[in-house]
Amino acid sequence: MRMPRLTAFLTATAVFVSAFTLAARAAEEVHVLNWKGYGADEPWAVANFEKATGFKVVNDFFNSEQEMLTKIRTNPGLYDVVMINAAFNDQAMAGKLIQPIDVSKLSNYADIAKDKASSPMLNHDGKVYGVPWVWGLTALAINDKSFDKPPTSIAEMWNPAHKGRVIIRDDAVEAVQFGAIASGQDINDIKDMDAVKAKLTSLMPQIKTFWSSENDWNQMVASNQIDIGTYWSGSADRAKTHFKLPVSLVIPQEGAVAWLDAFSIPVGSKNVAGAEAFINYMIDPKFYVEWVTKVGAPVSANTKAVDALPEDAFNRKVMGSPDVAKRIQFQAPITDAQREKYLALWQELKVNVK
């Protein structure tokens, strides 16, 4: 009888050790849900973080905020960190997808700009649900080869000279907000949707195609297929700095859509300590300056990080200009009903693009 007992004991021990090993391995890994090619997944940054902390980063990616929310919702406990546009933080919190963050564990949090740190989109009932990381614009970017001098107005998108050479992101909310700016409205309080529809309808014959990733946009300009289009400010900087493409950002006189990206910790995270370490690393000025210098980036929410840039740096001189601050409109949360309305309009408009 001893042998079966011994076998059973050894089998149970092996199972226990295996489970313990898996648990320990999970505790050493930080699973991050991220935009691809957006700083936090830079190979050199990941390597530096892993060397400094001992944690191993495991990245997964999304192409839209809705995809991001779906991944968190359908994979509970899989992710430790998620990057969320602040305008979607309310939705994630309401869905009980993210948990409060103990910012006392983040040594760099004290240097986050006060207006960003206190954003009502990231704070609820005295608790922090999102740590501001970077902010930027959805403005215009141009193919330098197509212009003798940069345009100043959003109306350039409708210039017949660019017919079939205009590009816009395939995102219903962003497109409608762009149409709101073009029709002289507040992106967060659109009073005249008919004017937005008319403006976007008249733009459709200009469109070459729609883009969903930086790679889409960059390939189109690299092959000289486009003249102008909507683009993210940090992406335009990367296109010029890192990929050496003939791209320049234009902040129209009518304004631009501004957004704030933040890091959150999903409910059920198996490695909260690792998540806190990752977030703290990503808001560190040292990382940010290296990111801007090597690759190009949006504007850090950390004031010390921005102050560490040269005085003539775009993210300090231009993006920090009071004149630009007056023209931009930060995205606020929208309701599901609004989102469905925007999506229906956008799907209707896209049908007419050949």
Short mmCIF file of C-alpha atoms in Angstrom, two decimals:
data_model
loop_
_atom_site.label_atom_id
_atom_site.label_comp_id
_atom_site.label_asym_id
_atom_site.label_seq_id
_atom_site.Cartn_x
_atom_site.Cartn_y
_atom_site.Cartn_z
CA MET A 1 0.00 0.00 0.00
CA ARG A 2 2.97 2.29 0.48
CA MET A 3 3.81 2.60 -3.20
CA PRO A 4 0.39 3.95 -4.29
CA ARG A 5 0.46 6.37 -1.36
CA LEU A 6 3.96 7.48 -2.32
CA THR A 7 2.90 7.88 -5.95
CA ALA A 8 -0.13 9.88 -4.92
CA PHE A 9 2.01 12.05 -2.66
CA LEU A 10 4.57 12.68 -5.40
CA THR A 11 1.81 13.45 -7.92
CA ALA A 12 0.16 15.92 -5.54
CA THR A 13 3.53 17.51 -4.82
CA ALA A 14 4.26 17.88 -8.54
CA VAL A 15 0.88 19.50 -9.13
CA PHE A 16 1.44 21.89 -6.21
CA VAL A 17 4.92 22.84 -7.41
CA SER A 18 3.65 23.33 -10.97
CA ALA A 19 0.82 25.56 -9.76
CA PHE A 20 3.22 27.49 -7.54
CA THR A 21 5.63 27.95 -10.46
CA LEU A 22 2.85 29.21 -12.73
CA ALA A 23 1.64 31.61 -10.06
CA ALA A 24 5.17 32.91 -9.50
CA ARG A 25 5.67 33.32 -13.24
CA ALA A 26 2.37 35.23 -13.52
CA ALA A 27 3.49 37.52 -10.70
CA GLU A 28 6.70 38.27 -12.60
CA GLU A 29 4.85 39.18 -15.81
CA VAL A 30 3.09 42.46 -16.50
CA HIS A 31 0.39 42.03 -19.12
CA VAL A 32 -0.24 45.31 -20.95
CA LEU A 33 -3.11 46.13 -23.32
CA ASN A 34 -1.73 48.80 -25.56
CA TRP A 35 -1.75 50.70 -28.85
CA LYS A 36 0.93 49.17 -31.09
CA GLY A 37 3.94 51.36 -31.87
CA TYR A 38 2.98 53.92 -29.26
CA GLY A 39 5.94 54.38 -26.94
CA ALA A 40 5.00 51.96 -24.19
CA ASP A 41 5.86 49.00 -26.43
CA GLU A 42 9.14 50.36 -27.80
CA PRO A 43 11.65 47.47 -27.57
CA TRP A 44 14.31 49.61 -25.89
CA ALA A 45 11.78 50.94 -23.35
CA VAL A 46 10.51 47.47 -22.51
CA ALA A 47 14.09 46.21 -22.14
CA ASN A 48 15.01 49.11 -19.83
CA PHE A 49 11.92 48.57 -17.69
CA GLU A 50 12.53 44.82 -17.42
CA LYS A 51 16.18 45.38 -16.47
CA ALA A 52 15.30 47.98 -13.84
CA THR A 53 12.43 46.07 -12.22
CA GLY A 54 12.80 42.38 -12.96
CA PHE A 55 9.30 42.20 -14.40
CA LYS A 56 8.68 40.81 -17.88
CA VAL A 57 6.30 42.75 -20.15
CA VAL A 58 3.75 40.83 -22.22
CA ASN A 59 2.00 43.15 -24.70
CA ASP A 60 -1.35 42.74 -26.40
CA PHE A 61 -2.76 45.38 -28.76
CA PHE A 62 -5.98 47.03 -29.91
CA ASN A 63 -6.91 49.32 -32.80
CA SER A 64 -9.84 51.18 -31.25
CA GLU A 65 -11.20 52.07 -27.84
CA GLN A 66 -14.21 49.82 -28.38
CA GLU A 67 -11.92 46.87 -29.14
CA MET A 68 -9.94 47.69 -26.00
CA LEU A 69 -13.07 47.67 -23.82
CA THR A 70 -14.21 44.41 -25.37
CA LYS A 71 -10.86 42.74 -24.68
CA ILE A 72 -10.92 43.74 -21.00
CA ARG A 73 -14.55 42.69 -20.64
CA THR A 74 -14.09 39.28 -22.26
CA ASN A 75 -10.73 38.45 -20.67
CA PRO A 76 -11.15 39.17 -16.94
CA GLY A 77 -7.92 38.85 -15.00
CA LEU A 78 -5.71 38.67 -18.10
CA TYR A 79 -4.37 42.24 -18.12
CA ASP A 80 -2.48 44.23 -15.48
CA VAL A 81 -2.27 47.57 -17.30
CA VAL A 82 -4.46 49.11 -19.97
CA MET A 83 -4.05 52.36 -21.88
CA ILE A 84 -7.35 54.24 -22.08
CA ASN A 85 -8.30 57.51 -23.73
CA ALA A 86 -9.58 59.53 -20.76
CA ALA A 87 -12.90 60.10 -22.54
CA PHE A 88 -13.55 56.34 -22.25
CA ASN A 89 -12.44 56.00 -18.62
CA ASP A 90 -15.96 56.63 -17.31
CA GLN A 91 -17.29 53.81 -19.47
CA ALA A 92 -14.61 51.42 -18.25
CA MET A 93 -15.25 52.36 -14.61
CA ALA A 94 -19.03 52.11 -14.96
CA GLY A 95 -18.57 48.64 -16.43
CA LYS A 96 -16.42 47.69 -13.42
CA LEU A 97 -13.52 46.95 -15.75
CA ILE A 98 -10.89 49.04 -13.93
CA GLN A 99 -9.98 49.55 -10.29
CA PRO A 100 -8.73 52.49 -8.17
CA ILE A 101 -4.99 53.15 -8.31
CA ASP A 102 -2.88 53.86 -5.23
CA VAL A 103 -0.92 56.80 -6.63
CA SER A 104 1.16 57.00 -3.45
CA LYS A 105 3.05 54.03 -4.96
CA LEU A 106 3.98 56.15 -8.02
CA SER A 107 6.92 58.42 -7.26
CA ASN A 108 6.49 60.36 -10.53
CA TYR A 109 2.80 61.07 -10.05
CA ALA A 110 3.47 64.26 -8.07
CA ASP A 111 4.86 65.88 -11.22
CA ILE A 112 1.75 65.28 -13.35
CA ALA A 113 0.20 68.59 -14.45
CA LYS A 114 -2.51 69.49 -11.96
CA ASP A 115 -5.21 70.02 -14.59
CA LYS A 116 -4.53 66.56 -16.01
CA ALA A 117 -4.22 64.80 -12.64
CA SER A 118 -7.48 66.32 -11.39
CA SER A 119 -9.44 65.54 -14.55
CA PRO A 120 -13.00 64.48 -13.61
CA MET A 121 -12.72 61.86 -16.33
CA LEU A 122 -10.05 60.04 -14.31
CA ASN A 123 -11.17 60.70 -10.75
CA HIS A 124 -14.35 59.43 -9.10
CA ASP A 125 -15.44 59.69 -5.46
CA GLY A 126 -11.97 60.72 -4.38
CA LYS A 127 -10.30 57.77 -6.08
CA VAL A 128 -7.96 57.76 -9.10
CA TYR A 129 -8.93 55.42 -11.93
CA GLY A 130 -6.47 56.65 -14.53
CA VAL A 131 -2.93 58.07 -14.46
CA PRO A 132 -2.44 60.74 -17.15
CA TRP A 133 0.35 59.77 -19.54
CA VAL A 134 0.40 61.91 -22.67
CA TRP A 135 -1.91 64.25 -24.50
CA GLY A 136 -2.06 65.33 -28.11
CA LEU A 137 -4.20 66.41 -31.01
CA THR A 138 -6.07 65.01 -33.93
CA ALA A 139 -5.22 67.82 -36.31
CA LEU A 140 -4.05 67.93 -39.92
CA ALA A 141 -0.84 66.60 -41.39
CA ILE A 142 0.43 67.37 -44.85
CA ASN A 143 2.67 65.79 -47.44
CA ASP A 144 5.38 68.46 -47.69
CA LYS A 145 5.87 67.62 -51.36
CA SER A 146 2.35 68.86 -52.10
CA PHE A 147 2.63 72.32 -50.54
CA ASP A 148 4.86 75.34 -51.07
CA LYS A 149 3.82 76.51 -47.62
CA PRO A 150 1.62 74.87 -44.98
CA PRO A 151 -2.10 75.71 -45.06
CA THR A 152 -3.68 77.42 -42.08
CA SER A 153 -7.33 76.40 -42.42
CA ILE A 154 -9.22 73.15 -42.09
CA ALA A 155 -10.94 74.18 -45.34
CA GLU A 156 -7.86 72.96 -47.22
CA MET A 157 -9.28 69.44 -46.94
CA TRP A 158 -12.08 70.56 -49.28
CA ASN A 159 -9.78 72.23 -51.83
CA PRO A 160 -10.58 70.67 -55.27
CA ALA A 161 -6.85 70.54 -55.96
CA HIS A 162 -6.63 67.67 -53.46
CA LYS A 163 -9.51 65.59 -54.82
CA GLY A 164 -8.74 61.91 -54.34
CA ARG A 165 -5.68 62.72 -52.23
CA VAL A 166 -7.26 63.34 -48.81
CA ILE A 167 -7.23 60.80 -45.97
CA ILE A 168 -9.26 60.64 -42.77
CA ARG A 169 -9.29 58.20 -39.86
CA ASP A 170 -11.97 55.53 -39.92
CA ASP A 171 -13.43 56.47 -36.56
CA ALA A 172 -17.02 57.68 -36.26
CA VAL A 173 -16.58 59.79 -33.13
CA GLU A 174 -13.42 61.47 -34.37
CA ALA A 175 -14.95 62.11 -37.81
CA VAL A 176 -18.07 63.72 -36.37
CA GLN A 177 -16.01 65.87 -34.01
CA PHE A 178 -13.85 66.90 -36.96
CA GLY A 179 -17.02 67.84 -38.82
CA ALA A 180 -18.15 69.84 -35.80
CA ILE A 181 -14.96 71.90 -35.84
CA ALA A 182 -15.27 72.40 -39.60
CA SER A 183 -18.81 73.72 -39.08
CA GLY A 184 -17.80 76.00 -36.22
CA GLN A 185 -19.21 73.96 -33.34
CA ASP A 186 -18.18 72.64 -29.93
CA ILE A 187 -17.15 68.98 -30.30
CA ASN A 188 -18.69 68.15 -26.91
CA ASP A 189 -21.95 70.02 -27.46
CA ILE A 190 -22.94 69.62 -31.11
CA LYS A 191 -26.14 71.57 -31.71
CA ASP A 192 -26.46 71.16 -35.48
CA MET A 193 -25.84 67.59 -36.66
CA ASP A 194 -27.26 68.48 -40.07
CA ALA A 195 -24.41 70.95 -40.55
CA VAL A 196 -21.90 68.27 -39.54
CA LYS A 197 -23.45 65.78 -41.97
CA ALA A 198 -23.44 68.32 -44.80
CA LYS A 199 -19.80 69.17 -44.16
CA LEU A 200 -18.67 65.56 -44.08
CA THR A 201 -20.82 64.65 -47.09
CA SER A 202 -19.10 67.32 -49.16
CA LEU A 203 -15.72 65.95 -48.04
CA MET A 204 -16.33 62.38 -49.21
CA PRO A 205 -15.49 63.00 -52.92
CA GLN A 206 -12.07 64.24 -51.75
CA ILE A 207 -11.23 61.04 -49.88
CA LYS A 208 -8.58 58.64 -51.16
CA THR A 209 -9.10 56.13 -48.36
CA PHE A 210 -9.57 55.76 -44.62
CA TRP A 211 -6.79 54.98 -42.16
CA SER A 212 -6.83 53.11 -38.85
CA SER A 213 -3.14 52.88 -37.91
CA GLU A 214 0.01 54.95 -38.18
CA ASN A 215 1.36 52.44 -40.67
CA ASP A 216 -1.63 53.04 -42.97
CA TRP A 217 -1.05 56.80 -42.99
CA ASN A 218 2.73 56.59 -43.32
CA GLN A 219 2.59 54.14 -46.23
CA MET A 220 0.22 56.42 -48.12
CA VAL A 221 2.48 59.45 -47.78
CA ALA A 222 5.64 57.42 -48.44
CA SER A 223 4.17 56.33 -51.79
CA ASN A 224 3.04 59.93 -52.47
CA GLN A 225 -0.65 58.97 -52.72
CA ILE A 226 -2.00 61.68 -50.42
CA ASP A 227 -1.63 65.43 -49.88
CA ILE A 228 -3.39 66.06 -46.58
CA GLY A 229 -5.40 64.35 -43.88
CA THR A 230 -6.32 64.10 -40.25
CA TYR A 231 -3.52 62.72 -38.10
CA TRP A 232 -2.39 62.46 -34.51
CA SER A 233 0.22 65.02 -33.44
CA GLY A 234 2.57 62.45 -31.95
CA SER A 235 2.30 60.27 -35.04
CA ALA A 236 3.17 63.18 -37.31
CA ASP A 237 6.22 63.83 -35.12
CA ARG A 238 7.24 60.17 -35.35
CA ALA A 239 6.73 60.13 -39.12
CA LYS A 240 9.14 63.03 -39.53
CA THR A 241 11.62 62.22 -36.74
CA HIS A 242 11.84 58.44 -36.88
CA PHE A 243 10.76 57.49 -40.39
CA LYS A 244 12.14 60.59 -42.15
CA LEU A 245 8.92 61.11 -44.11
CA PRO A 246 7.93 64.47 -45.68
CA VAL A 247 5.24 65.15 -43.06
CA SER A 248 4.34 68.32 -41.16
CA LEU A 249 1.64 68.85 -38.57
CA VAL A 250 -0.83 71.69 -39.08
CA ILE A 251 -3.03 72.99 -36.25
CA PRO A 252 -5.84 74.76 -38.15
CA GLN A 253 -7.00 78.20 -37.13
CA GLU A 254 -10.46 76.68 -36.55
CA GLY A 255 -9.05 74.33 -33.93
CA ALA A 256 -8.35 70.64 -33.38
CA VAL A 257 -9.56 67.70 -31.31
CA ALA A 258 -7.45 67.15 -28.18
CA TRP A 259 -7.23 63.89 -26.25
CA LEU A 260 -5.64 62.62 -23.07
CA ASP A 261 -4.33 59.07 -22.81
CA ALA A 262 -3.97 57.46 -19.40
CA PHE A 263 -2.98 54.17 -17.81
CA SER A 264 -5.42 52.16 -15.71
CA ILE A 265 -5.30 48.87 -13.82
CA PRO A 266 -8.03 46.37 -14.78
CA VAL A 267 -10.12 44.65 -12.16
CA GLY A 268 -8.64 41.22 -11.41
CA SER A 269 -5.03 42.18 -12.20
CA LYS A 270 -2.73 39.42 -11.00
CA ASN A 271 0.24 41.76 -10.67
CA VAL A 272 -0.78 45.13 -9.25
CA ALA A 273 2.77 45.82 -8.03
CA GLY A 274 4.10 45.19 -11.52
CA ALA A 275 1.37 47.42 -12.99
CA GLU A 276 2.30 50.25 -10.63
CA ALA A 277 5.98 49.87 -11.54
CA PHE A 278 5.15 49.94 -15.27
CA ILE A 279 2.96 53.04 -15.00
CA ASN A 280 5.55 54.85 -12.89
CA TYR A 281 8.24 54.06 -15.45
CA MET A 282 6.10 55.33 -18.32
CA ILE A 283 5.48 58.72 -16.66
CA ASP A 284 9.17 59.16 -15.79
CA PRO A 285 10.84 62.18 -17.48
CA LYS A 286 13.89 60.10 -18.40
CA PHE A 287 11.80 57.68 -20.45
CA TYR A 288 9.83 60.50 -22.08
CA VAL A 289 12.86 62.52 -23.22
CA GLU A 290 14.42 59.39 -24.71
CA TRP A 291 11.13 58.55 -26.47
CA VAL A 292 10.79 62.03 -27.98
CA THR A 293 14.44 62.10 -29.06
CA LYS A 294 14.57 58.62 -30.57
CA VAL A 295 11.10 58.26 -32.01
CA GLY A 296 8.84 61.29 -31.58
CA ALA A 297 5.91 61.47 -29.17
CA PRO A 298 2.83 63.38 -28.00
CA VAL A 299 3.10 65.77 -25.03
CA SER A 300 3.86 64.27 -21.64
CA ALA A 301 1.40 64.94 -18.82
CA ASN A 302 4.47 65.16 -16.56
CA THR A 303 5.54 68.81 -16.33
CA LYS A 304 9.14 67.91 -15.46
CA ALA A 305 9.32 65.76 -18.58
CA VAL A 306 8.19 68.63 -20.82
CA ASP A 307 10.53 71.06 -19.07
CA ALA A 308 13.41 68.68 -19.79
CA LEU A 309 12.95 69.19 -23.54
CA PRO A 310 14.89 71.90 -25.43
CA GLU A 311 13.07 75.25 -25.37
CA ASP A 312 12.48 75.13 -29.14
CA ALA A 313 11.11 71.55 -29.10
CA PHE A 314 7.73 71.26 -30.85
CA ASN A 315 6.05 69.69 -27.81
CA ARG A 316 7.21 72.58 -25.66
CA LYS A 317 7.19 75.61 -27.95
CA VAL A 318 4.17 74.89 -30.18
CA MET A 319 2.01 72.51 -28.16
CA GLY A 320 2.63 74.61 -25.07
CA SER A 321 1.67 77.85 -26.81
CA PRO A 322 -1.23 79.79 -25.23
CA ASP A 323 -2.51 80.46 -28.76
CA VAL A 324 -2.78 76.72 -29.45
CA ALA A 325 -4.39 76.15 -26.04
CA LYS A 326 -7.19 78.55 -26.99
CA ARG A 327 -7.98 76.67 -30.20
CA ILE A 328 -8.08 73.05 -29.06
CA GLN A 329 -11.06 71.18 -27.61
CA PHE A 330 -10.46 68.17 -25.33
CA GLN A 331 -12.71 65.18 -25.90
CA ALA A 332 -15.25 64.53 -23.16
CA PRO A 333 -17.17 61.28 -22.60
CA ILE A 334 -20.17 60.63 -24.84
CA THR A 335 -23.23 58.47 -24.24
CA ASP A 336 -23.90 55.14 -25.93
CA ALA A 337 -26.81 56.79 -27.76
CA GLN A 338 -24.51 59.50 -29.14
CA ARG A 339 -21.93 56.92 -30.18
CA GLU A 340 -24.56 54.88 -32.03
CA LYS A 341 -25.84 58.03 -33.75
CA TYR A 342 -22.32 59.00 -34.85
CA LEU A 343 -21.61 55.48 -36.07
CA ALA A 344 -24.82 55.34 -38.12
CA LEU A 345 -23.97 58.65 -39.79
CA TRP A 346 -20.39 57.60 -40.48
CA GLN A 347 -21.41 54.26 -42.01
CA GLU A 348 -23.90 56.08 -44.25
CA LEU A 349 -21.24 58.54 -45.45
CA LYS A 350 -18.56 55.92 -46.13
CA VAL A 351 -20.78 54.08 -48.60
CA ASN A 352 -20.26 56.91 -51.08
CA VAL A 353 -16.46 56.61 -51.07
CA LYS A 354 -15.29 54.49 -53.99
#
